[in-house]
C-alpha positions as MATLAB code, in Angstrom:
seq = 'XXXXXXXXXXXXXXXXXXXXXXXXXXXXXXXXXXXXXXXXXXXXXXXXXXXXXXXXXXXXXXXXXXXXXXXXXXXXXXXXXXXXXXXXXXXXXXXXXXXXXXXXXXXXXXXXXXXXXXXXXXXXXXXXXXXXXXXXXXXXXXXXXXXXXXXXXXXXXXXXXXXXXXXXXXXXXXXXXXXXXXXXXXXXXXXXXXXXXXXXXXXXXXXXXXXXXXXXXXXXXXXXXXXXXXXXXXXXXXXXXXXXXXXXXXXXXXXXXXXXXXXXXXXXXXXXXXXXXXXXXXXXXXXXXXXXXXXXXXXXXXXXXXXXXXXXXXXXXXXXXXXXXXXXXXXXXXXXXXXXXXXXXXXXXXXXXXXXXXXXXXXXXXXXXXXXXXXXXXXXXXXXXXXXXXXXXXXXXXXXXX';
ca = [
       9.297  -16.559   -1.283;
       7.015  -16.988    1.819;
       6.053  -13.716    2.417;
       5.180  -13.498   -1.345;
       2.065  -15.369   -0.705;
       0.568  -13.065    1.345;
       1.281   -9.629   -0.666;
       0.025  -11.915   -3.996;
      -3.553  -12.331   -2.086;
      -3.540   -8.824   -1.894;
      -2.891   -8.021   -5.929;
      -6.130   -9.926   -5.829;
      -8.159   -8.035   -3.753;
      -7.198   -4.672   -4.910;
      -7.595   -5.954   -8.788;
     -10.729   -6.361   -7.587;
     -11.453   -4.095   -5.332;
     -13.791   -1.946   -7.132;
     -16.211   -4.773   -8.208;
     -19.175   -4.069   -5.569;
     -20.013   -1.183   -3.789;
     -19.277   -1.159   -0.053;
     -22.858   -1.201    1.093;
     -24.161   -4.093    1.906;
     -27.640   -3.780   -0.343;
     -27.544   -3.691   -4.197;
     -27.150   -0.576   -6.102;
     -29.289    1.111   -8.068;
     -29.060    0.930  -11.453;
     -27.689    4.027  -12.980;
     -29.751    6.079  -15.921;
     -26.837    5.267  -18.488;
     -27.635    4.562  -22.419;
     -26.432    0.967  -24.118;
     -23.021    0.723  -22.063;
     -20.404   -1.048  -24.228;
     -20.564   -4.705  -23.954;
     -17.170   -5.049  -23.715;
     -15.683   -2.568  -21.189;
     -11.866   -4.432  -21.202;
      -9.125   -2.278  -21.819;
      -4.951   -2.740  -22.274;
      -2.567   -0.146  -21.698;
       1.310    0.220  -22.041;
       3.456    2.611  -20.429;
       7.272    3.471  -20.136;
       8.997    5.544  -17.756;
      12.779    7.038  -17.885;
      13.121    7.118  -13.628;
      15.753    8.430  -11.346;
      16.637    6.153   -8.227;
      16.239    7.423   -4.445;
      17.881    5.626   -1.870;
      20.112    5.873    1.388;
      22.094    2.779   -0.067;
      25.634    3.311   -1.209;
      25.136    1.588   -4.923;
      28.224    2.033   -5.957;
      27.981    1.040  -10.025;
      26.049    2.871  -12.463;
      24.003    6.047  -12.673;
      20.730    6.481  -10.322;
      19.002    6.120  -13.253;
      16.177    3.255  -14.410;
      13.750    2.592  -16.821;
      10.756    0.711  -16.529;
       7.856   -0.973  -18.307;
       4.473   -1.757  -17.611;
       1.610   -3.745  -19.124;
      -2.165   -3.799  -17.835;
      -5.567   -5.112  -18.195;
      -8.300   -3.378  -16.699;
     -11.637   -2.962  -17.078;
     -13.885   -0.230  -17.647;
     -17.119    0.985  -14.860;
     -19.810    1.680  -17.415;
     -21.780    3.499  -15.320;
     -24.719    0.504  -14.496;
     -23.981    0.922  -10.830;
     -24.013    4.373   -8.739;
     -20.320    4.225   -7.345;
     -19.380    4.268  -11.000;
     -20.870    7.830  -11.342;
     -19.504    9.127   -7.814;
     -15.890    8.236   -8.974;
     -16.017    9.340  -12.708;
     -16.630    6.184  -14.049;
     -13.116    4.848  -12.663;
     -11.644    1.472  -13.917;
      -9.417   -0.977  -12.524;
      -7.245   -4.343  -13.358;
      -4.164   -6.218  -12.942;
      -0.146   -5.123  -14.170;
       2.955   -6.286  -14.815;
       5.698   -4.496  -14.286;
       9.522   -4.890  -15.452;
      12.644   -2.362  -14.288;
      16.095   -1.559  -15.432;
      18.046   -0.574  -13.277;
      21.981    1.170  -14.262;
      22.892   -0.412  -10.506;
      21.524   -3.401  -11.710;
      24.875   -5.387  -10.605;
      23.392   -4.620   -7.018;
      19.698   -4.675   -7.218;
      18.827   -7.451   -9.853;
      16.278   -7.048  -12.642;
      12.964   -6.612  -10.707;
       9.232   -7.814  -12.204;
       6.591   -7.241  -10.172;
       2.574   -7.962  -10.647;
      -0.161   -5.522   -9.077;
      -3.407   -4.273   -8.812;
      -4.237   -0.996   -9.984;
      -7.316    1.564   -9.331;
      -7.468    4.767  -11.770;
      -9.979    7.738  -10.637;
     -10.725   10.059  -13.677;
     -11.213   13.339  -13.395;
     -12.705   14.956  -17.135;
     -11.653   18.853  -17.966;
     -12.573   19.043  -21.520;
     -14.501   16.350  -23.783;
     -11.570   14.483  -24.788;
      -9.598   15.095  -22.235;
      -8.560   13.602  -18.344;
      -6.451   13.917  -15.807;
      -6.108   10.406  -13.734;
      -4.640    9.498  -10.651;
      -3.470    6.391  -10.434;
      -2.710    3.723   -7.964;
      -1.212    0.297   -7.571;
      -0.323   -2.212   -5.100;
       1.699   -5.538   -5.457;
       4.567   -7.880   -5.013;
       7.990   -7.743   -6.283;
      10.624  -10.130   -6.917;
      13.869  -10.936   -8.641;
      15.767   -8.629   -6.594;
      19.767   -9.077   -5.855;
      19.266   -9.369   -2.103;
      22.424   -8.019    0.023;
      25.150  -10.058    0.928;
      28.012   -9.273    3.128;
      30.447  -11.105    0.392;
      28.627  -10.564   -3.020;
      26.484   -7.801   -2.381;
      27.750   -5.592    0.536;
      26.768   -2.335   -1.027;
      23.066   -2.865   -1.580;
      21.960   -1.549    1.902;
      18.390   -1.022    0.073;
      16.774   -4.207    0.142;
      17.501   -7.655    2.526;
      15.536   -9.653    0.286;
      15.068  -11.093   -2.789;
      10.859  -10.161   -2.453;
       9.605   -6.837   -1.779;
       5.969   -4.952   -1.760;
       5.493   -2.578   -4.959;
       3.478    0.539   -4.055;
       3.107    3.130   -7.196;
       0.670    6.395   -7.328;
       1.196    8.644  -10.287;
      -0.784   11.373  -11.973;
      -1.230   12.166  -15.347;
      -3.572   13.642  -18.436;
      -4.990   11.194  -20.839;
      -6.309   12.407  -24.229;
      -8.941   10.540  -25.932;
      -7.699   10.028  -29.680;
     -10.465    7.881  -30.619;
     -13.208    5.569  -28.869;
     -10.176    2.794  -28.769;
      -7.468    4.793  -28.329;
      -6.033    7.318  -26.345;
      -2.662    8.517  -25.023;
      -1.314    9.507  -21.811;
       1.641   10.829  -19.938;
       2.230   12.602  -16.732;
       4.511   11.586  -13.384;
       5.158    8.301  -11.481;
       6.348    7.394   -8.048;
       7.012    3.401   -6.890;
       8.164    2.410   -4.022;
       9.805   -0.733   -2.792;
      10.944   -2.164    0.383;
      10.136   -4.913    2.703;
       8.913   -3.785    6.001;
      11.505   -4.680    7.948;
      11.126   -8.404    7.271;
      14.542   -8.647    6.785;
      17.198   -6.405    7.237;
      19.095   -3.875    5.589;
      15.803   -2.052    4.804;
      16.672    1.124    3.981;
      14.093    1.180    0.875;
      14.160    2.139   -2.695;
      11.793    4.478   -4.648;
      12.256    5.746   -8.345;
      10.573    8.417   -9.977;
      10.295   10.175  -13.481;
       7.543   10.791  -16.099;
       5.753    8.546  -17.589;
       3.877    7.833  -21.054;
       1.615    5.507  -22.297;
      -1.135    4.228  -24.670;
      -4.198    2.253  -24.028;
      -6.303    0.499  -26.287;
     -10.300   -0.302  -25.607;
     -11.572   -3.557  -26.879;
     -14.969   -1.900  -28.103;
     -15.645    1.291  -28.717;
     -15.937    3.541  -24.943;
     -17.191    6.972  -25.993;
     -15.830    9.921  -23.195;
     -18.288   10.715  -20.194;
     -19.173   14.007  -18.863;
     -18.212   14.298  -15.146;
     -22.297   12.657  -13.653;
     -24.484   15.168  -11.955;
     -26.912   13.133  -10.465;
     -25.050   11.194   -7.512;
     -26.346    9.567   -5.442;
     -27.221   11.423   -1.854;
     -24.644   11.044    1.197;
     -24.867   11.577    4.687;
     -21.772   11.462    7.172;
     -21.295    8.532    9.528;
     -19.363    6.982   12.680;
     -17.972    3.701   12.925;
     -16.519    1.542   15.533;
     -13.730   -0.671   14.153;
     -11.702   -3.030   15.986;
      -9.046   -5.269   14.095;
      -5.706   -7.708   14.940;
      -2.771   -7.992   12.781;
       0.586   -9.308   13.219;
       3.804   -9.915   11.324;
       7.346  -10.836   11.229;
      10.363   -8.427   12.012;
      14.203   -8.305   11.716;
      16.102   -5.946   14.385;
      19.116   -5.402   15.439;
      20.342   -6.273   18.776;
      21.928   -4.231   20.769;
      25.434   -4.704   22.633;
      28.333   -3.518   24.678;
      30.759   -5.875   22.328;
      32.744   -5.393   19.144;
      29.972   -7.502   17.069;
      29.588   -6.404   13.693;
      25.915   -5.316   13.600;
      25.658   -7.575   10.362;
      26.192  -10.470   13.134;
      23.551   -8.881   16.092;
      20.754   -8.768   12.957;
      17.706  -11.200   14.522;
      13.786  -12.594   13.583;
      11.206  -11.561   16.071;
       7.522  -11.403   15.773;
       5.195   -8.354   16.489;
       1.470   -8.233   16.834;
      -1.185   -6.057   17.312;
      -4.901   -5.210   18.276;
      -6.832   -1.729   17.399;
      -9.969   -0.081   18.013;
     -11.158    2.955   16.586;
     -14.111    5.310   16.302;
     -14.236    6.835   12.519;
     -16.271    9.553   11.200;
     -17.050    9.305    7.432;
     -17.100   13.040    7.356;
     -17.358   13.316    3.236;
     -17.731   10.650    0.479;
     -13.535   10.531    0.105;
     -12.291   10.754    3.400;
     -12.577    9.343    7.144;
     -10.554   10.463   10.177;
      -9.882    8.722   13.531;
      -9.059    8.371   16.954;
      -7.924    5.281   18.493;
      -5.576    2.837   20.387;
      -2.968   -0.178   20.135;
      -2.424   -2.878   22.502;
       1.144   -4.556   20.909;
       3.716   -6.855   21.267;
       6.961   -6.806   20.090;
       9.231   -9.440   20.536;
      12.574   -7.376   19.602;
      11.892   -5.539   22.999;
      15.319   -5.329   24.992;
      17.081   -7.437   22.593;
      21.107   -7.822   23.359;
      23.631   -9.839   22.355;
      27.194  -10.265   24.060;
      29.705  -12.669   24.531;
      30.165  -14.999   27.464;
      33.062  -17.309   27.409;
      33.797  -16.574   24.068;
      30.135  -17.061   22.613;
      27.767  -15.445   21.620;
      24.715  -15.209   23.736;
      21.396  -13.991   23.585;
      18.630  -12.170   25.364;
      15.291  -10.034   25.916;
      13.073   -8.619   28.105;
      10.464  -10.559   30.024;
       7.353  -11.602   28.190;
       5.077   -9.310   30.397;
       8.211   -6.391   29.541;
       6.994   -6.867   25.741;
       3.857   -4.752   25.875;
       2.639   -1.252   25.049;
      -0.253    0.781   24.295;
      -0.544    3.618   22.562;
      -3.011    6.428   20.834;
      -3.691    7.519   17.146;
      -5.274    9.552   14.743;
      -5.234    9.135   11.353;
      -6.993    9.779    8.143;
      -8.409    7.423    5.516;
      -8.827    7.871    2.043;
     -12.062    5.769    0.274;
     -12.226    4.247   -3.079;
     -14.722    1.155   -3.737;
     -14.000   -1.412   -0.813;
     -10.270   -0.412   -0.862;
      -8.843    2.353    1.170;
      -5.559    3.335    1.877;
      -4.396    5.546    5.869;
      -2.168    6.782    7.730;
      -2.124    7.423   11.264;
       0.128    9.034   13.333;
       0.491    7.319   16.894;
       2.113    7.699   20.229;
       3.230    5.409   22.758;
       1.641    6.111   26.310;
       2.764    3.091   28.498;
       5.798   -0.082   27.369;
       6.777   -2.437   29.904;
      10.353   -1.637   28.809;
      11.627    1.500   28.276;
      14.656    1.771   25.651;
      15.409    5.193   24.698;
      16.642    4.257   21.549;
      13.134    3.686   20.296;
      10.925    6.424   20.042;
       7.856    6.800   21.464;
       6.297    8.020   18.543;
       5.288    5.862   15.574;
       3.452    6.041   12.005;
       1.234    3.400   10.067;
       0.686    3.696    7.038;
      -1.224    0.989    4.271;
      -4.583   -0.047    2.434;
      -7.714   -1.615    3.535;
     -10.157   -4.244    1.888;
     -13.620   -4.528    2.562;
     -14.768   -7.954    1.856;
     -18.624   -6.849    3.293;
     -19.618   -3.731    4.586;
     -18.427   -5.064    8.358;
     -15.269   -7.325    7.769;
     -12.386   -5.922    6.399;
      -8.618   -7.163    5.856;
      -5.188   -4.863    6.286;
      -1.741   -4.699    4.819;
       0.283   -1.779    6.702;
       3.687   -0.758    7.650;
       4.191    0.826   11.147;
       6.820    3.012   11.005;
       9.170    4.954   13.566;
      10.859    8.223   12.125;
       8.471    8.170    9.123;
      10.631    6.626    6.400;
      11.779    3.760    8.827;
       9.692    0.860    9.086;
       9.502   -1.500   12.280;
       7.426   -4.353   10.474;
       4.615   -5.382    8.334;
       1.452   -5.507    9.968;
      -1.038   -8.523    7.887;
      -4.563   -8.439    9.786;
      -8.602   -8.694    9.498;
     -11.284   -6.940   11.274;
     -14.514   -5.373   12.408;
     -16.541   -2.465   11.348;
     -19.625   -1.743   13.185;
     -21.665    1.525   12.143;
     -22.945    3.548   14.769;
     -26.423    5.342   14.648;
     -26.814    4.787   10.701;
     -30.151    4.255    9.137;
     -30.680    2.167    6.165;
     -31.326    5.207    4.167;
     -27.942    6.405    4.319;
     -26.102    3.040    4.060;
     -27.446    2.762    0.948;
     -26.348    6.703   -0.121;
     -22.886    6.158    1.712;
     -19.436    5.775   -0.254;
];
């Protein structure tokens, strides 16, 4: 339950990631007219899912169904990133799944933080996308004797990622329904292996409930002014990996499966090219200590090995694109590796990272990624802080920028 600890600190930020805006002066206050007092809000939801995986679950249907229960709170409009994002609100969940393989993959709960962007087409009437990020547990880990088939998940604790859309319809100034389509995703990053993931996905409906009376808001028309920016951002992350060593012996590859550690620094220049959206170019400096990993057997044991230490190291280029919400952001970048001190052809060159960020001021941030190879096949979890520097930014537009 380790690695729990770290994905749980992030359920915190993102539950609260919406809380201040990410310059580092006040906002304004917005023109609004008697906000509710009390802008807290629970909602329900239940969604019939079918199961995606590689694994070969062999009881049951692909079929699930799964619960959820949040409290979130409402932006009232008192601050200007509440009007840029259609008064969005955000909060905490619980979430409980069913699956039919449930023999092989346990009866999952998992807690998260969630961020829902509004988007109004009539008066009554939304269309929200939805996003969550969290920590799962409770899963039926593989085992070579009592759970050979679950190839899905190596652990017992995995990260819960979930993005849906749907339309919400304003019954009342308490009430309103919604339904529309869910995706979650589970896996965890490689920590330990097997890893080859598991997803569901399926409509969804549910019902929220507003503790005071939150009448509907007319998309704002008086945002606040932006101007495009650069940034220089330079961050270090690291995390733990299991791999596969290779060999030239009949060793079950259940038997070759090893712990390593992986780290790596980035630096990138950004260009905040529209209040949503940044893209950028930039470059890693890792280490990876599964480089040139073997196993084979001397004398009847087994024995290990790897590369040299200085044989560990690579750098490599990026670009990627990041998507803004209030202090959270979630990327992906698509990289390339230029130089490794050892060259295995059996790991490509090219790579993918993909993940949130947290901005705890307007210049520090923290990072929860998965780097990738193949896109659906992650190497490890990346955990890291950083730097953001602005470059030629006035005052003016720090305050205007999302």
């Amino acid at each position: 339950m380790r690695r729990a600890g770290g994905l749980a600190i992030i359920v915190i930020i993102v539950a609260r990631c919406a809380c201040a805006q990410d310059a580092p002066v006040p906002d304004a206050p917005a023109d609004v007219n008697a906000p509710p007092k009390n802008l807290w809000f629970v909602r329900a939801a239940y969604s019939p899912a079918h199961v995606l995986t590689a694994s070969p679950l062999a009881s049951g249907e692909n079929e699930a169904r799964t619960l959820t229960f949040e409290l979130g709170r409402q932006t009232d409009g008192t601050r200007d990133w509440h009007r840029v994002y259609n008064y969005p609100s955000y909060g905490i969940g619980f979430y409980a799944g069913r699956f039919d393989h449930d023999r092989e993959l346990g009866r999952p709960f998992a807690t998260y933080g969630f961020f829902s962007w509004p988007f109004p087409v009539a008066e009554r009437a939304q269309v929200i996308a939805d996003v969550g990020l969290g920590v799962s547990w409770n899963w039926t880990a593989f085992d070579r004797k009592t759970s050979p088939t679950n190839t899905a998940l190596g652990s017992d604790v995995a990260y819960h990622f979930d993005a849906g859309v749907s339309v919400r319809f304003l019954a009342t100034e308490r009430a309103s329904v919604y339904g529309g389509l869910s995706v979650t995703h589970w896996s965890n990053g490689a920590t330990k292996l097997p890893n080859l993931g598991l997803a569901v996905v399926g409509p969804k409906v549910g019902v929220r409930y507003n503790f005071a009376p939150q009448p509907p808001r007319a998309r704002a028309g008086d945002l606040p002014r932006f101007e495009p920016s650069w940034e220089l951002v330079v961050g270090a992350a690291g995390g733990a990996k299991s791999a596969a060593a290779a060999t030239g012996s009949k060793i079950d590859v259940v038997d070759r499966w090893r712990d390593f550690k992986a780290v790596n620094i980035t630096t990138a220049v950004q260009h905040h090219f529209y209040r949503f959206g940044k893209v950028a170019a930039g470059a890693d400096a890792g280490y990876d200590g599964a480089t040139g990993a073997r196993v084979g057997i001397i004398n009847g044991s087994q024995v290990d090995s790897r590369a040299p230490v200085d044989e560990r190291f690579a750098l490599g280029l990026y670009g990627g694109y990041e998507h803004v919400m209030p202090r959270f952001s979630v990327l992906f970048q698509l990289g390339y590796t230029v130089w490794r001190g050892f060259d295995d052809e059996e790991v490509p060159r090219f790579y993918q990272r993909y993940g949130a960020r947290f901005q705890f001021s307007d210049h520090f941030w923290g990072t929860f990624a998965v780097r990738s190879i193949k896109i659906r096949k992650a190497d490890f979890f990346e955990f890291g802080v950083g730097y953001r520097v602005r470059l030629g930014i006035t005052r003016a537009s720090a305050v205007s920028s999302t």
